[in-house]
Every structure is written in structure tokens, then in C-alpha cells.
């Protein structure tokens, strides 16, 4: 029988792709990627007071009262989650145009970090560096004449970094997308003897509508008054630009880089990982959480299966780890098999 030129040698019927898929053991043998609790960073919200508060646009997610956050962290740690990321819902009366609360050593974030590190010194604690939780403009930087100014914001970010590190934060994660902030923060850390602090750069962070529920959670949405962050966060249309951003952040001293959002941007993760081969993370953001959660709560999706599949997508794309609100649920499922 003659082969047509389009039929590669070894094709069907010699090759049957389904053979490897036939058994559970054979599927496990050929499996290329794996998700473990080691891959997860759990973002948590903290608030003042003694009562946890639900976040209505993120069912199942709460803002932890600062006194309860160490216990929550302990649960995550017991499940094998290596690190937790803290986001404060700063009381409205403390938000100012200059965002001074960001470098108050007793602000909500710093207190939460101290609580967690006291209870769990061997758990990684990560803090965002950006002004939006503290700023009465709702922007990640300081606004002057209607514009988010870069260099003055970077100085503020350095101050914010130092109070967080002095509270015990292990990983500083600048999420503001100002130019030059990684280098400036690294220099500020070194000048104060904080050489061991890790920097995870939100290197390719896009101006995204998927952050909506997060802005509810930290109560910054009202302050932003419908404005976008298009003058500092990246345009969703761009991919080469992400590589330039990542290259700069590595050069400026980032230890790890992050792409954000996650699921609609996994092509960026793949390019970053292939090009630079550095520890690469993605943020499975609040809107992605809400999408799957609301769909599952309404019977459209199987929650347990869909969250593990989504996390596998991140690993397959090249992520070393994922920031995800699913972290605790996923870790529990991974333990239960
Ligand atoms: C703030 C910040 C944002 C997120 C993390 N840090 C929102 C924003 O840039 O407006 C988003 C996280 C999420 O949506 O889960 N700089």
C-alpha cells in the first residue's frame, strides 16, 4: 500500500495516541506537569475590627480581621502553601492624596505581617508595594495635576517598602508599574541592610477589567471614580512590550517576575519563561476567581475540577507558581487526592 505524501511514517494505525490514555497508571506515567501546594501563593485581605467581612463580588473570600489573619495563615501553612500575600482594606478616613498611611509602621498591613510572622516565622509573607490602598485618588501613585507622577511615587514606594520589611515581610511585590521602581527599591533595601529581601516584580501588569472585585475588596473602586490605570499599566494588546518590562526588572534586581492577570495572559507567561528562564509567576486575579466561582455557584461548572484545571493551565504555560484565591481550596483538594 503506498503512502500519500501527507501521511507521516509511523502514523495511524501504528500510532494510536489513545494507548497512553487508556489507564489511570499510564496517564500518570506520561503526565508532563503537576500542580502541588508548593506552587501556590495565597492572597488575603485584611481589615480593622474583630469581625471578618465577606467580599460580595468574591463569594467565599473574606477580609480577615487583623487579629484573625495569623490563624488563617496557619491553615494555609498546614496545607503546605509556602507563602501568603497581604492586602489591606484601609479605612476610608486614612486615605489621603499623599497616601502617607502607606509608610505608617503601624498600618494595617504591617500589623498583619507582624501577627503572621510571630505565629509562623517559617511562612513566606509577601506585601504589595503600591499606593492604591492608601490613596484618596484610588491610583497606584501620587496624582499631580490629574497625572500619576512617576519619580515622586517611586520615593513613596521606597518608604512603604521599608516599613513593610521592618514589620517582617519577606517578599516585596511592587504592583504599581512605575518606571525604575525595582532598581530604586533594591537600592533602598540594600542601603538599610535588607539584602535578604526578595523582590517579586509585577513586571508585566496589564490595565485590566479583571481587577474589579479586588477593588471592591480593598474598597478603592469608589475612590478611583471610574478612571482607568491606562497611563501606567500595560495595554492588553501588547506582548513584545512585556518582554522589555521583564528585562528591565531583572536588570534592576528582581528575583522573580510576575504576569498579571493570569488566564487571559498565559501567552505572555510562556514568552517570558522561554526568553528569560527566571522564576515566573502569574496572578490568577479577582475577576478570574469571580468568573469560576459564580459559574460554579450557579451550577454551570464543577468547582473542584475547574480550579485544578485552571491551575494546571498556569503550570503548563511555564509558571513556577501562581497567586490565587483558590489556594486553600486547591491545596485541600490536592491533599485529598
Ligand atoms: C494594586 C493591585 C491590584 C491587584 C493587585 N495589586 C489592582 C489594580 O492594579 O488595580 C489586583 C489583584 C486582583 O484583581 O486580584 N496595585
Tab-separated table of N, CA and C and ligand atoms in Angstrom, residues 45 58 87 128-133 138 140 175-176 202 205-206 208 210-215 218 220 224 229 233 260 283-287 325, ligand 1:
chain	number	residue	atom	x	y	z
A	45	UNK	N	-7.031	39.366	52.183
A	45	UNK	CA	-7.396	40.747	52.507
A	45	UNK	C	-7.506	40.866	54.021
A	58	UNK	N	-16.750	38.408	45.542
A	58	UNK	CA	-15.881	37.213	45.563
A	58	UNK	C	-16.434	36.233	46.603
A	87	UNK	N	-3.154	42.087	51.618
A	87	UNK	CA	-3.721	43.300	51.013
A	87	UNK	C	-4.667	43.972	52.005
A	128	UNK	N	2.307	43.728	48.786
A	128	UNK	CA	2.280	44.605	47.626
A	128	UNK	C	2.944	45.919	47.975
A	129	UNK	N	3.604	46.504	46.998
A	129	UNK	CA	4.021	47.891	47.131
A	129	UNK	C	3.331	48.667	46.018
A	130	UNK	N	2.437	49.525	46.425
A	130	UNK	CA	1.656	50.390	45.528
A	130	UNK	C	0.809	51.243	46.450
A	131	UNK	N	0.373	52.390	45.959
A	131	UNK	CA	-0.298	53.319	46.868
A	131	UNK	C	-1.824	53.221	46.866
A	132	UNK	N	-2.385	52.398	45.980
A	132	UNK	CA	-3.858	52.429	45.837
A	132	UNK	C	-4.657	52.097	47.097
A	133	UNK	N	-4.167	51.268	48.033
A	133	UNK	CA	-4.992	51.059	49.227
A	133	UNK	C	-4.990	52.263	50.182
A	138	UNK	N	-7.362	56.683	44.619
A	138	UNK	CA	-7.548	55.302	44.168
A	138	UNK	C	-6.492	54.827	43.186
A	140	UNK	N	-2.447	53.991	41.876
A	140	UNK	CA	-1.283	53.325	42.462
A	140	UNK	C	-0.151	54.300	42.763
A	175	UNK	N	3.553	46.507	42.622
A	175	UNK	CA	2.462	46.215	41.683
A	175	UNK	C	1.985	47.463	40.953
A	176	UNK	N	2.775	48.511	41.011
A	176	UNK	CA	2.325	49.835	40.579
A	176	UNK	C	2.664	50.176	39.140
A	202	UNK	N	5.806	42.773	39.794
A	202	UNK	CA	4.678	42.704	38.881
A	202	UNK	C	5.241	43.337	37.607
A	205	UNK	N	2.213	43.892	34.065
A	205	UNK	CA	0.876	44.028	34.640
A	205	UNK	C	0.033	44.891	33.719
A	206	UNK	N	-1.076	44.336	33.321
A	206	UNK	CA	-1.924	44.975	32.320
A	206	UNK	C	-3.046	45.786	32.957
A	208	UNK	N	-6.370	46.147	33.397
A	208	UNK	CA	-7.342	45.090	33.151
A	208	UNK	C	-8.649	45.318	33.890
A	210	UNK	N	-10.325	42.859	34.777
A	210	UNK	CA	-10.425	41.679	35.656
A	210	UNK	C	-10.069	41.982	37.113
A	211	UNK	N	-9.643	43.211	37.395
A	211	UNK	CA	-9.320	43.554	38.790
A	211	UNK	C	-10.525	44.091	39.558
A	212	UNK	N	-11.687	44.152	38.895
A	212	UNK	CA	-12.863	44.765	39.516
A	212	UNK	C	-13.147	44.306	40.943
A	213	UNK	N	-13.289	42.993	41.176
A	213	UNK	CA	-13.640	42.544	42.535
A	213	UNK	C	-12.569	42.884	43.573
A	214	UNK	N	-11.292	42.897	43.173
A	214	UNK	CA	-10.209	43.278	44.090
A	214	UNK	C	-10.425	44.707	44.585
A	215	UNK	N	-10.831	45.568	43.657
A	215	UNK	CA	-11.028	46.965	44.057
A	215	UNK	C	-12.225	47.103	44.990
A	218	UNK	N	-10.639	45.869	48.530
A	218	UNK	CA	-9.836	46.840	49.284
A	218	UNK	C	-10.534	48.213	49.318
A	220	UNK	N	-11.216	50.409	47.029
A	220	UNK	CA	-10.545	51.516	46.327
A	220	UNK	C	-11.342	51.974	45.111
A	224	UNK	N	-11.448	55.646	42.935
A	224	UNK	CA	-10.922	55.758	41.566
A	224	UNK	C	-11.892	56.496	40.644
A	229	UNK	N	-6.346	52.913	34.722
A	229	UNK	CA	-4.929	52.969	35.070
A	229	UNK	C	-4.077	52.843	33.804
A	233	UNK	N	-0.336	51.074	33.699
A	233	UNK	CA	-0.397	49.634	33.454
A	233	UNK	C	-0.416	49.378	31.940
A	260	UNK	N	0.352	39.491	35.008
A	260	UNK	CA	-0.963	39.703	35.618
A	260	UNK	C	-1.858	40.484	34.675
A	283	UNK	N	-0.592	35.967	38.335
A	283	UNK	CA	-1.628	36.284	39.314
A	283	UNK	C	-2.980	35.919	38.705
A	284	UNK	N	-3.581	34.896	39.282
A	284	UNK	CA	-4.923	34.453	38.918
A	284	UNK	C	-5.863	35.422	39.662
A	285	UNK	N	-6.237	36.498	38.984
A	285	UNK	CA	-6.769	37.662	39.705
A	285	UNK	C	-8.231	37.511	40.129
A	286	UNK	N	-8.682	38.540	40.840
A	286	UNK	CA	-10.010	38.518	41.449
A	286	UNK	C	-11.128	38.254	40.444
A	287	UNK	N	-11.043	38.843	39.262
A	287	UNK	CA	-12.097	38.648	38.259
A	287	UNK	C	-12.124	37.218	37.743
A	325	UNK	N	-6.624	33.048	44.698
A	325	UNK	CA	-7.603	32.997	45.796
A	325	UNK	C	-8.120	31.570	45.989
B	1	LIG	C1	-2.891	47.212	43.266
B	1	LIG	C2	-3.181	45.820	42.918
B	1	LIG	C3	-4.251	45.368	42.132
B	1	LIG	C4	-4.222	43.992	42.196
B	1	LIG	C5	-3.125	43.624	42.970
B	1	LIG	N1	-2.490	44.764	43.393
B	1	LIG	C6	-5.337	46.110	41.438
B	1	LIG	C7	-5.041	47.185	40.499
B	1	LIG	O1	-3.935	47.289	39.957
B	1	LIG	O2	-5.945	47.971	40.277
B	1	LIG	C8	-5.223	43.109	41.543
B	1	LIG	C9	-5.446	41.783	42.138
B	1	LIG	C10	-6.717	41.124	41.756
B	1	LIG	O3	-7.531	41.599	40.937
B	1	LIG	O4	-6.937	40.040	42.301
B	1	LIG	N2	-1.810	47.816	42.751
